[in-house]
Tab-separated table of C-alpha atoms and ligand atoms in Angstrom:
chain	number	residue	atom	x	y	z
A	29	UNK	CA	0.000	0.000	0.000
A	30	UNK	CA	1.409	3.421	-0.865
A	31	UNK	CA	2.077	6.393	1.812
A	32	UNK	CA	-0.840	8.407	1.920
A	33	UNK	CA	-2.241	11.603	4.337
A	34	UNK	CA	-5.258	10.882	7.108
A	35	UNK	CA	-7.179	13.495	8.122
A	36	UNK	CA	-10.244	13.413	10.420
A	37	UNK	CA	-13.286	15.413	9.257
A	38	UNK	CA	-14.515	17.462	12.652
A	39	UNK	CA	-17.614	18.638	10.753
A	40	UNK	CA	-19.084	18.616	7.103
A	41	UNK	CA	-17.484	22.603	6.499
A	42	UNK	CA	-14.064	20.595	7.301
A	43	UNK	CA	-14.647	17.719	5.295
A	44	UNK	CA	-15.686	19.689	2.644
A	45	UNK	CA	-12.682	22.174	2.593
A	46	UNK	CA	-10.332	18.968	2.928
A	47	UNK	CA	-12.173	17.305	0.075
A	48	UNK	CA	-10.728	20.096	-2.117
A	49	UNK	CA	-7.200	18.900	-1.582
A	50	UNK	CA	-4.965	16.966	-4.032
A	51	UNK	CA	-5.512	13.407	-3.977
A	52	UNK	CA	-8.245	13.976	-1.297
A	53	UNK	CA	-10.775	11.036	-0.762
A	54	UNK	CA	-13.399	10.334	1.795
A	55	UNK	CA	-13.310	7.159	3.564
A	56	UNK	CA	-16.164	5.745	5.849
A	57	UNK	CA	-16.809	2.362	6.286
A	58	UNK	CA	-13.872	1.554	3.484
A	59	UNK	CA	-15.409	-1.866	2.650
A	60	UNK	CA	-14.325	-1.267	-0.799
A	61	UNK	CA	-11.561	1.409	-0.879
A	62	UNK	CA	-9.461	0.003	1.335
A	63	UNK	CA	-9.538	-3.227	-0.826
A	64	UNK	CA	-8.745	-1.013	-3.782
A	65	UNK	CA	-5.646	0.808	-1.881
A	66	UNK	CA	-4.077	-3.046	-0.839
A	67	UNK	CA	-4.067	-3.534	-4.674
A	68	UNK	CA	-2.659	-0.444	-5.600
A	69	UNK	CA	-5.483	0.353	-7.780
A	70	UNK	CA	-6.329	3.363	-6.175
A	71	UNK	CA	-3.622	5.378	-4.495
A	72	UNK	CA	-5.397	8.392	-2.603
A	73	UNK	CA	-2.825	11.023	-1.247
A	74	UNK	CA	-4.982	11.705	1.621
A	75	UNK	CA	-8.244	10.036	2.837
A	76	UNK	CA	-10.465	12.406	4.822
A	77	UNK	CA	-12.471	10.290	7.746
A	78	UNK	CA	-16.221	11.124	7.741
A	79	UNK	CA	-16.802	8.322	10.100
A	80	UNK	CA	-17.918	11.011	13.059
A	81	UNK	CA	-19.699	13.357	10.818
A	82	UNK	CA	-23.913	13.518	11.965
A	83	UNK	CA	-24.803	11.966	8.645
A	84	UNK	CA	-25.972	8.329	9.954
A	85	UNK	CA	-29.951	9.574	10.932
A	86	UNK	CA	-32.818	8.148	8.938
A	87	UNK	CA	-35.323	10.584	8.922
A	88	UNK	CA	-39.180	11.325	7.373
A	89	UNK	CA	-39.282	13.794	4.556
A	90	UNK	CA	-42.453	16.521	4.471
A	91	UNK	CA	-45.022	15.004	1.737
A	92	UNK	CA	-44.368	10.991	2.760
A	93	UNK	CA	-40.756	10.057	1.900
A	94	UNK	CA	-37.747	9.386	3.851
A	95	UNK	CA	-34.159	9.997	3.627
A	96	UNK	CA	-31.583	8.155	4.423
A	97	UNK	CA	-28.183	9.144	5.658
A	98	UNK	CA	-25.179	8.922	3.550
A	99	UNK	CA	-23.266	7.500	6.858
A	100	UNK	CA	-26.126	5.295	7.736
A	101	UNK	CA	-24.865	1.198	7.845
A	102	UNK	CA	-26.190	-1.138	5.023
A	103	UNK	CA	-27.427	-2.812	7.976
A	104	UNK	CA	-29.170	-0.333	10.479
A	105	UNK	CA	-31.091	0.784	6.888
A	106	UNK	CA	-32.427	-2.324	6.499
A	107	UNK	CA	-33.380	-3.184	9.519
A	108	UNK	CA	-35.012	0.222	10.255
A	109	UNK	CA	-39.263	-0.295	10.786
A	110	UNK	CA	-39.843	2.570	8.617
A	111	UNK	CA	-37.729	1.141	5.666
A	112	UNK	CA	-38.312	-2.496	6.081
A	113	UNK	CA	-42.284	-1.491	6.568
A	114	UNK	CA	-42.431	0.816	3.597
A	115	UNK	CA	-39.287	0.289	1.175
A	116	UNK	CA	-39.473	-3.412	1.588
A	117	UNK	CA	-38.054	-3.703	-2.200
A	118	UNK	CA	-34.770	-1.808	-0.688
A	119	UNK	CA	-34.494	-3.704	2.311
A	120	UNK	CA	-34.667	-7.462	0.591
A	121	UNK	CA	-31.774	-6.017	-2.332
A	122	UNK	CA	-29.745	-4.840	0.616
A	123	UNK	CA	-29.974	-7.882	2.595
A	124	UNK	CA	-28.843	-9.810	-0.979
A	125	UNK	CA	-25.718	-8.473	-0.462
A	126	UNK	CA	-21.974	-8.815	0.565
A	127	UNK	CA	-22.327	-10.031	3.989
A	128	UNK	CA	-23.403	-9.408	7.691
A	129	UNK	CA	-20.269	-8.117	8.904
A	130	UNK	CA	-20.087	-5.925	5.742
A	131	UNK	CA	-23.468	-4.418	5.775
A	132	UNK	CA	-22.485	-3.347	9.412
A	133	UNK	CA	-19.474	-1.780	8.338
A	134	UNK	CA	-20.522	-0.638	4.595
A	135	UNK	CA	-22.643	3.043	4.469
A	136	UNK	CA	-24.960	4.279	2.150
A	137	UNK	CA	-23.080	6.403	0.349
A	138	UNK	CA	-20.439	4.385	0.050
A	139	UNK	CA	-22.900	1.511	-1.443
A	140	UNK	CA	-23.290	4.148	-4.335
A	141	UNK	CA	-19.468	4.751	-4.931
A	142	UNK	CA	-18.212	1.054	-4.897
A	143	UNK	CA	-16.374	-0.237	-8.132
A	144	UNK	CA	-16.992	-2.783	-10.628
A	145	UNK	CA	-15.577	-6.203	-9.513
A	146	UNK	CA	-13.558	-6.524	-13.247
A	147	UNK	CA	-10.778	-8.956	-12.630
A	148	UNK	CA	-8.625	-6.996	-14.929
A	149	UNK	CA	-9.966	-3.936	-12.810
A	150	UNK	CA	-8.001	-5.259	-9.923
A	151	UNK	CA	-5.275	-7.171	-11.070
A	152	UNK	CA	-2.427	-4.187	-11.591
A	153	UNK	CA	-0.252	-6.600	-13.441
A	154	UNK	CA	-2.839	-7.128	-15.973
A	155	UNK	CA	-1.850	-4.439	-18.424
A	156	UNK	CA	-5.263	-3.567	-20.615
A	157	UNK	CA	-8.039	-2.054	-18.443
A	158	UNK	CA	-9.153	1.471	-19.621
A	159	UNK	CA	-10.925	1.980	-16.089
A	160	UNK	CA	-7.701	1.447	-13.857
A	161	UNK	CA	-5.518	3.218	-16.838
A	162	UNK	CA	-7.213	5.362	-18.989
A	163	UNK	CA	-5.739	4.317	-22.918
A	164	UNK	CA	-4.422	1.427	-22.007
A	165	UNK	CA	-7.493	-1.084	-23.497
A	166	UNK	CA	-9.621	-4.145	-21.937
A	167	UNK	CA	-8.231	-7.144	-21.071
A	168	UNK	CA	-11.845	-8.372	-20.473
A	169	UNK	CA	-13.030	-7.824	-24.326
A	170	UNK	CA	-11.876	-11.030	-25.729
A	171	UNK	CA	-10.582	-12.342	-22.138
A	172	UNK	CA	-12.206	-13.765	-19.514
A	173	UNK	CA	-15.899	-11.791	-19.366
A	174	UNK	CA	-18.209	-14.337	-17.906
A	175	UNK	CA	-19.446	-11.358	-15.104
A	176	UNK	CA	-19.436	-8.736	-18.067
A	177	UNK	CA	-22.510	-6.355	-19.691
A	178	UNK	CA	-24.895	-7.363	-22.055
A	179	UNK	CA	-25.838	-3.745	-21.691
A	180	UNK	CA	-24.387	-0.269	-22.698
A	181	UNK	CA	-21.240	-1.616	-22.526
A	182	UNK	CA	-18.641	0.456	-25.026
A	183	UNK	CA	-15.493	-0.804	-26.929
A	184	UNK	CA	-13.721	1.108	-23.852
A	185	UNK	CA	-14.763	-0.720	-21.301
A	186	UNK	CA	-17.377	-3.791	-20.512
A	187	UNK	CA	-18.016	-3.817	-16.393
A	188	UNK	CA	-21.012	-3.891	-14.443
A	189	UNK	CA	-21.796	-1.890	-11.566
A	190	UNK	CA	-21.785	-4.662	-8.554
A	191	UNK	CA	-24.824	-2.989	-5.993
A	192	UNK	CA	-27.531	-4.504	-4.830
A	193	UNK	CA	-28.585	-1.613	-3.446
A	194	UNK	CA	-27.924	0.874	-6.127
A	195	UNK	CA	-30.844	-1.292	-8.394
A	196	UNK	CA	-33.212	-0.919	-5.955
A	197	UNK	CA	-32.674	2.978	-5.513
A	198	UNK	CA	-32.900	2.916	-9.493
A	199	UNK	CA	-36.532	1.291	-9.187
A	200	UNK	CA	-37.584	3.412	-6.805
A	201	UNK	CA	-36.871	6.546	-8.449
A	202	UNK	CA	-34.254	7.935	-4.981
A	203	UNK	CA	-32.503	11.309	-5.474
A	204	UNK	CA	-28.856	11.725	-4.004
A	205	UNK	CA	-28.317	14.765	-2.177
A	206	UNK	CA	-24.606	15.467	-2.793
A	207	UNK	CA	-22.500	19.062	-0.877
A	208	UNK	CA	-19.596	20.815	-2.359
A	209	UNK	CA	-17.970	23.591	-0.946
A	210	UNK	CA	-17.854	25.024	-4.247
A	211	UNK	CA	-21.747	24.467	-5.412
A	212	UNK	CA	-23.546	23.892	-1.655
A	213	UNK	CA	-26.151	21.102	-2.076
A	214	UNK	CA	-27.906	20.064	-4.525
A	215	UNK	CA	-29.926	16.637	-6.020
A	216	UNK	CA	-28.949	14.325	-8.523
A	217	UNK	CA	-31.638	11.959	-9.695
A	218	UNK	CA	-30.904	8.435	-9.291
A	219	UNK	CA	-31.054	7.751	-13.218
A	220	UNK	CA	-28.456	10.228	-13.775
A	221	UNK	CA	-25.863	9.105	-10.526
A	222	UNK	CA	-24.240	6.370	-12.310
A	223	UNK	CA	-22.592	6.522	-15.678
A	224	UNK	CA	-22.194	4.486	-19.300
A	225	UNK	CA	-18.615	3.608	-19.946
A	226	UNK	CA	-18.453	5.378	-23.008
A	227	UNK	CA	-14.582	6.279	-24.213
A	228	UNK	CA	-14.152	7.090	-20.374
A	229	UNK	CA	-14.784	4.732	-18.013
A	230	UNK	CA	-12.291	5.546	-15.302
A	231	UNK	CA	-15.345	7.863	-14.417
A	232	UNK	CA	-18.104	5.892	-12.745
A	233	UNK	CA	-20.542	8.347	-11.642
A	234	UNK	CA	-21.638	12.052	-11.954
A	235	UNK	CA	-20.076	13.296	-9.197
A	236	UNK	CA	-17.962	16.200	-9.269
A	237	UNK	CA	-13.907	17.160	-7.953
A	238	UNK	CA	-14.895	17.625	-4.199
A	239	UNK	CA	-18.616	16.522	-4.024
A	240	UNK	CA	-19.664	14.996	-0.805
A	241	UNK	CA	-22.824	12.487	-0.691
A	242	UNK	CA	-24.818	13.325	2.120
A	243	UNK	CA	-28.239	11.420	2.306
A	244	UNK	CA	-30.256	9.570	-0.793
A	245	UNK	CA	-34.172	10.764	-0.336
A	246	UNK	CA	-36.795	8.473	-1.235
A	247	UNK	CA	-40.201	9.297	-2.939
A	248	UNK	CA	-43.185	7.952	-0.614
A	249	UNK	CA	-43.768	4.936	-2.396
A	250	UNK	CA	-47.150	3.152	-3.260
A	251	UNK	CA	-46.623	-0.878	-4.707
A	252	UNK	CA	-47.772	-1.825	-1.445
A	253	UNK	CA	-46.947	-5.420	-1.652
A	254	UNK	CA	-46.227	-5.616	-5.150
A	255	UNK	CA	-42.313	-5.697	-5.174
A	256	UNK	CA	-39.581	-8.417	-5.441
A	257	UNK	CA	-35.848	-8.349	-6.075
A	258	UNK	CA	-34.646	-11.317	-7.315
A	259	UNK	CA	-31.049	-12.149	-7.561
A	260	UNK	CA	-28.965	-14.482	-8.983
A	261	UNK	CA	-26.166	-15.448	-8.865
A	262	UNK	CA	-23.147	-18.321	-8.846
A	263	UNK	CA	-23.748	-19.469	-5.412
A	264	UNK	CA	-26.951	-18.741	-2.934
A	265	UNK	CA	-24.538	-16.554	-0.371
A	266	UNK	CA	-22.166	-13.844	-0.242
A	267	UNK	CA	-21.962	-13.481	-4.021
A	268	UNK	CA	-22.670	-10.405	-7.064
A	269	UNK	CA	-25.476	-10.723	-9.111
A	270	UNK	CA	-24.841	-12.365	-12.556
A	271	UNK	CA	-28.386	-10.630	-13.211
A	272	UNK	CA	-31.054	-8.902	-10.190
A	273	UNK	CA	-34.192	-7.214	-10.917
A	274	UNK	CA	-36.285	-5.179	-9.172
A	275	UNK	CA	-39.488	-4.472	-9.948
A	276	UNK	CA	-42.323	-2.188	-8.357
A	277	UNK	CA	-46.090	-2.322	-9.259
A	278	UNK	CA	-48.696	-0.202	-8.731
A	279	UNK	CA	-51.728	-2.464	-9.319
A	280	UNK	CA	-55.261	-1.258	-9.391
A	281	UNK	CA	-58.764	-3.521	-10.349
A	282	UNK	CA	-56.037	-6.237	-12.241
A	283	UNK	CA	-54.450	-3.469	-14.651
A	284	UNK	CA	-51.323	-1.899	-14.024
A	285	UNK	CA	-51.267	1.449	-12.913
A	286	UNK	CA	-47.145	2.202	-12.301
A	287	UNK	CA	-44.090	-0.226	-13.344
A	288	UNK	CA	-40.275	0.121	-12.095
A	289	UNK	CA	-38.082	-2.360	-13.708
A	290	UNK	CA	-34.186	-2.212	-12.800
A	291	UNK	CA	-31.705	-5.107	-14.043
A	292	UNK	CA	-28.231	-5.210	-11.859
A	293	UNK	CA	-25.235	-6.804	-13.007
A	294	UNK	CA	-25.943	-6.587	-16.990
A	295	UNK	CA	-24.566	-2.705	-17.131
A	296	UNK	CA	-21.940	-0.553	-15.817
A	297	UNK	CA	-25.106	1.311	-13.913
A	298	UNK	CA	-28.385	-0.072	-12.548
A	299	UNK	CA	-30.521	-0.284	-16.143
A	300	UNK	CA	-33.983	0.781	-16.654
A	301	UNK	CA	-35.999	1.454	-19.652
A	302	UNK	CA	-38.884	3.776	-19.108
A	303	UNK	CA	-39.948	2.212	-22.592
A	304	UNK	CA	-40.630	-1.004	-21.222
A	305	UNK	CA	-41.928	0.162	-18.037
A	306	UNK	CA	-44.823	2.039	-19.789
A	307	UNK	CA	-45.758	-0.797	-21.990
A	308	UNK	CA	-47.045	-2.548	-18.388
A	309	UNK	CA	-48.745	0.230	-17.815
A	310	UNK	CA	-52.619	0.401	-18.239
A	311	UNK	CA	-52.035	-3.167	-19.360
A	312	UNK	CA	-53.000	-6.451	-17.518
A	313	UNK	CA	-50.368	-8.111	-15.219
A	314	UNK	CA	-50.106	-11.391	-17.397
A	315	UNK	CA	-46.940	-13.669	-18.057
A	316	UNK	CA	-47.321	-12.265	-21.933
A	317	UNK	CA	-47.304	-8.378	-20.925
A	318	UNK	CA	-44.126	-9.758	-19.158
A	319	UNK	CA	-42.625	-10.908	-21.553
A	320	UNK	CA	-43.182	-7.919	-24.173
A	321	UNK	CA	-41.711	-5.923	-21.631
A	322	UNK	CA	-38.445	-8.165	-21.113
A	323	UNK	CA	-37.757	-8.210	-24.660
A	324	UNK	CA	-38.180	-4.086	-25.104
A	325	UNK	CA	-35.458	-4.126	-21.794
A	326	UNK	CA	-33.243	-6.307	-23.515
A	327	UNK	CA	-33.045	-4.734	-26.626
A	328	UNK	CA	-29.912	-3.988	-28.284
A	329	UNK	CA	-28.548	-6.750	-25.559
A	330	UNK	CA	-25.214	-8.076	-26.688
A	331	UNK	CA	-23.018	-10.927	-25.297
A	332	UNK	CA	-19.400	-11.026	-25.254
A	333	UNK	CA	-18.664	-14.972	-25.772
A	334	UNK	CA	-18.348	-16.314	-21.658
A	335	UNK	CA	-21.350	-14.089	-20.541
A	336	UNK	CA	-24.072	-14.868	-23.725
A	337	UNK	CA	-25.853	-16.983	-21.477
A	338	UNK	CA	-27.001	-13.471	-19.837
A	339	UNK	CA	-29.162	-12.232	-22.015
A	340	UNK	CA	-31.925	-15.379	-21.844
A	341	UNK	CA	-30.940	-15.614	-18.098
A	342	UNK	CA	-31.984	-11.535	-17.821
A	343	UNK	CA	-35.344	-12.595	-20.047
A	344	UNK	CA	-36.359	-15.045	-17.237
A	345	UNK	CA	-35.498	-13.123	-14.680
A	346	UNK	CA	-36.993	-9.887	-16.155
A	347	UNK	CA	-40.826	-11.961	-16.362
A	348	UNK	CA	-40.181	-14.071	-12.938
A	349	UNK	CA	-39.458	-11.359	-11.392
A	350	UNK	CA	-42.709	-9.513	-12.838
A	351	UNK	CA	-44.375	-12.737	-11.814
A	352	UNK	CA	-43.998	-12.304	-8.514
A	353	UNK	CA	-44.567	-9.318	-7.976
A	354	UNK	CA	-47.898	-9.026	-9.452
A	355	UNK	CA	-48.296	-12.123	-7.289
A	356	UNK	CA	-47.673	-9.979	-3.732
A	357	UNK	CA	-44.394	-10.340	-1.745
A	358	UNK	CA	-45.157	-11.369	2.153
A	359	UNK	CA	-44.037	-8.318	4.508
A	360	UNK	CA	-41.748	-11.082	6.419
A	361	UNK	CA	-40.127	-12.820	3.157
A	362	UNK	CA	-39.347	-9.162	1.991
A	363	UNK	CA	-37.264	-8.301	4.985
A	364	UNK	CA	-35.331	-11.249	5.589
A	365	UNK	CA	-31.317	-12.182	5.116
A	366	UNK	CA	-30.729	-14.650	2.646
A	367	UNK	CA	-27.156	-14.568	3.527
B	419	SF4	FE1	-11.095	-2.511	-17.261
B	419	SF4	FE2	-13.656	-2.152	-17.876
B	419	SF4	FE3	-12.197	-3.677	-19.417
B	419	SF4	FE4	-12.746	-4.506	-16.940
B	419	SF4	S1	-14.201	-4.219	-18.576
B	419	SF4	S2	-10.778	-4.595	-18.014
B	419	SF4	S3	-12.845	-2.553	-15.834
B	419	SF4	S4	-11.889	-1.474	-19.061
C-alpha cells in the first residue's frame, strides 16, 4: 500500500474544505476502498475520515418520503421499521448483499461509490483495463468476461456496476443529495448518478472534484406489496449478481397502474428502460405483458462470448421477477437475510 495523508473530518465545512485537496478522498466504512488501496489500484494522497460526521440519521421527509443518511450502515437501513415497513423492495436487495459483517461496516453512500468487480480492474499486473488506466485497453473484451454487460457496454470498457442496493434505488426513483464547498447542495436523480462507460470509463458516476454524498431521499412509495428483487447469482450466499431485478407495481382492479423495472449486473449502472416500463402500464399483469416488456429491456442486448448466457438468463429473470410481484411479496419474506 502506498504512503498516503489521514485526516479526520470534525464537521461537514471541514470535510468539505479537505475534500478540495490533491488526492483527497473520503473514507467511511472503506469496505471497498481500502480493498482497492491493498491492490494499488487506487492510491489516494490523503483520505479524509467522515466516520464522526452527523450523517448516519434516517429521517421522514415533508409530503411521505424518507431519507436516508449517507453515513447510515447497510445494515441499520435495512433493519429500520420505517424502511423495512415501507421500502421493503430496498431492504430485501440490501440484505442480498456482501455479507453481515459488511453491511455493518458498509454506508450508504459508500454503497453508491463502490467499483466494478472486473478482474482486470483489480489485477495491476494485468496491463489492458481502460478503467484502472485510462488508454491502455480491456483485457476483459476477448478475455475472460463471464461477469461482463450485455448492456451499454462500449469498446472502452465492458463492467457492471456490482450494488444490490444501487438497483433498488434505481426502481424506486431515490434522489442523491450530494455538498460541495464550491456548489452547496444540490440533487442528482438516481437515473443520472451512475454513468455508461463510453470512451471514459475511469469515471463511474456524476459526481464532481470535491462533491460529498450526504443522504439519498426516497419518494413515498405506493406498490404496497407488489415488489420483489430477485437475484442471482453463482452461489446462494455472499456473491454479485450475474443478473437482479427489481421491480415495483402499482396495481389497481387487475391493470397496471405504475411499473419500475431495474436489471443489476448486466450494465456498468443499474438499467432501466422507461420504454418497457410504460408498456405494463394500463395493461393487464399477465406472463405475456411480461414478456413484451423483457424483450423491449433487452433490446440492443449483446453478449461477449463467456457471458451470452445473460441475455436469456436476464429474459427469465426480467418476467419471474414480474411474476412475482404481481403475485404480492409477504411483509416477512421481503425483509429477511438470505445470507
Ligand atoms: Fe477494465 Fe472495464 Fe475492461 Fe474490466 S471491462 S478490463 S474494468 S476497461
Amino acid at each position: 500500500m502506498n504512503r498516503f495523508g489521514y485526516h479526520r473530518a470534525e464537521n461537514l465545512e471541514d470535510a468539505l474544505r479537505a475534500l478540495n485537496k490533491p488526492g483527497a478522498r473520503a473514507i467511511a466504512g472503506g469496505t471497498n476502498l481500502v480493498d482497492l488501496m491493498k491492490y494499488e489500484v487506487e492510491r489516494p494522497a490523503l483520505l479524509i475520515d467522515i466516520s464522526r460526521l452527523p450523517l448516519a440519521a434516517i429521517d421522514e421527509i415533508e409530503g411521505g418520503g424518507l431519507r436516508l443518511g449517507a453515513l447510515a450502515s447497510n445494515a441499520d437501513t435495512a433493519h429500520d421499521p420505517r424502511v423495512a415497513e415501507r421500502y421493503p423492495l430496498l431492504a430485501s436487495a440490501i440484505l442480498a448483499g456482501a455479507s453481515a459483517q459488511l453491511r455493518n461496516a458498509a454506508t450508504n453512500g459508500g454503497n453508491l461509490l463502490q467499483r466494478t468487480r472486473c478482474y482486470y480492474f483489480y489485477d495491476v499486473g494485468a496491463p489492458a483495463c481502460n478503467k484502472r488506466d485510462p488508454g491502455s485497453g480491456c483485457g476483459a473484451i476477448g478475455g475472460v468476461n463471464r461477469i461482463h454487460a450485455i448492456l451499454g457496454a462500449s469498446d472502452a470498457c465492458i463492467a457492471t456496476h456490482p450494488s444490490d442496493m444501487c438497483v433498488a434505488l434505481a426502481a424506486l426513483d431515490a434522489q442523491v443529495v450530494v455538498q460541495s464547498a464550491k456548489n452547496g447542495e444540490r440533487r442528482i436523480a438516481f437515473a443520472d448518478f451512475h454513468r455508461l462507460p463510453g470512451d471514459t470509463p475511469e469515471h463511474d458516476h456524476n459526481l464532481e472534484a470535491g462533491d460529498l454524498i450526504t443522504a439519498i431521499e426516497l419518494p413515498p412509495c405506493d406498490f404496497g406489496p407488489h415488489h420483489t428483487y430477485l437475484k442471482l447469482r453463482d452461489r446462494q450466499s455472499y456473491a454479485f449478481a450475474l443478473v437482479s431485478c427489481a421491480v415495483g407495481l402499482q396495481i389497481e382492479h387487475g391493470t397496471v397502474r405504475r411499473a419500475r423495472i431495474a436489471l443489476g449486473g448486466v450494465a456498468h449502472k443499474p438499467w432501466r428502460d422507461p420504454a418497457a416500463e410504460n408498456l405494463l402500464e394500463g395493461a393487464a399483469p399477465t406472463e405475456a405483458t411480461f414478456a413484451t416488456a423483457a424483450d423491449a429491456l433487452l433490446e440492443g442486448a449483446r453478449g461477449q462470448g463467456a457471458n451470452d448466457f445473460k441475455i436469456p438468463l436476464a429474459y427469465r429473470a426480467i418476467v419471474r421477477a414480474l411474476s412475482q410481484a404481481a403475485a404480492g411479496t409477504p411483509q416477512q419474506q421481503a425483509v429477511k437475510s438470505i445470507n
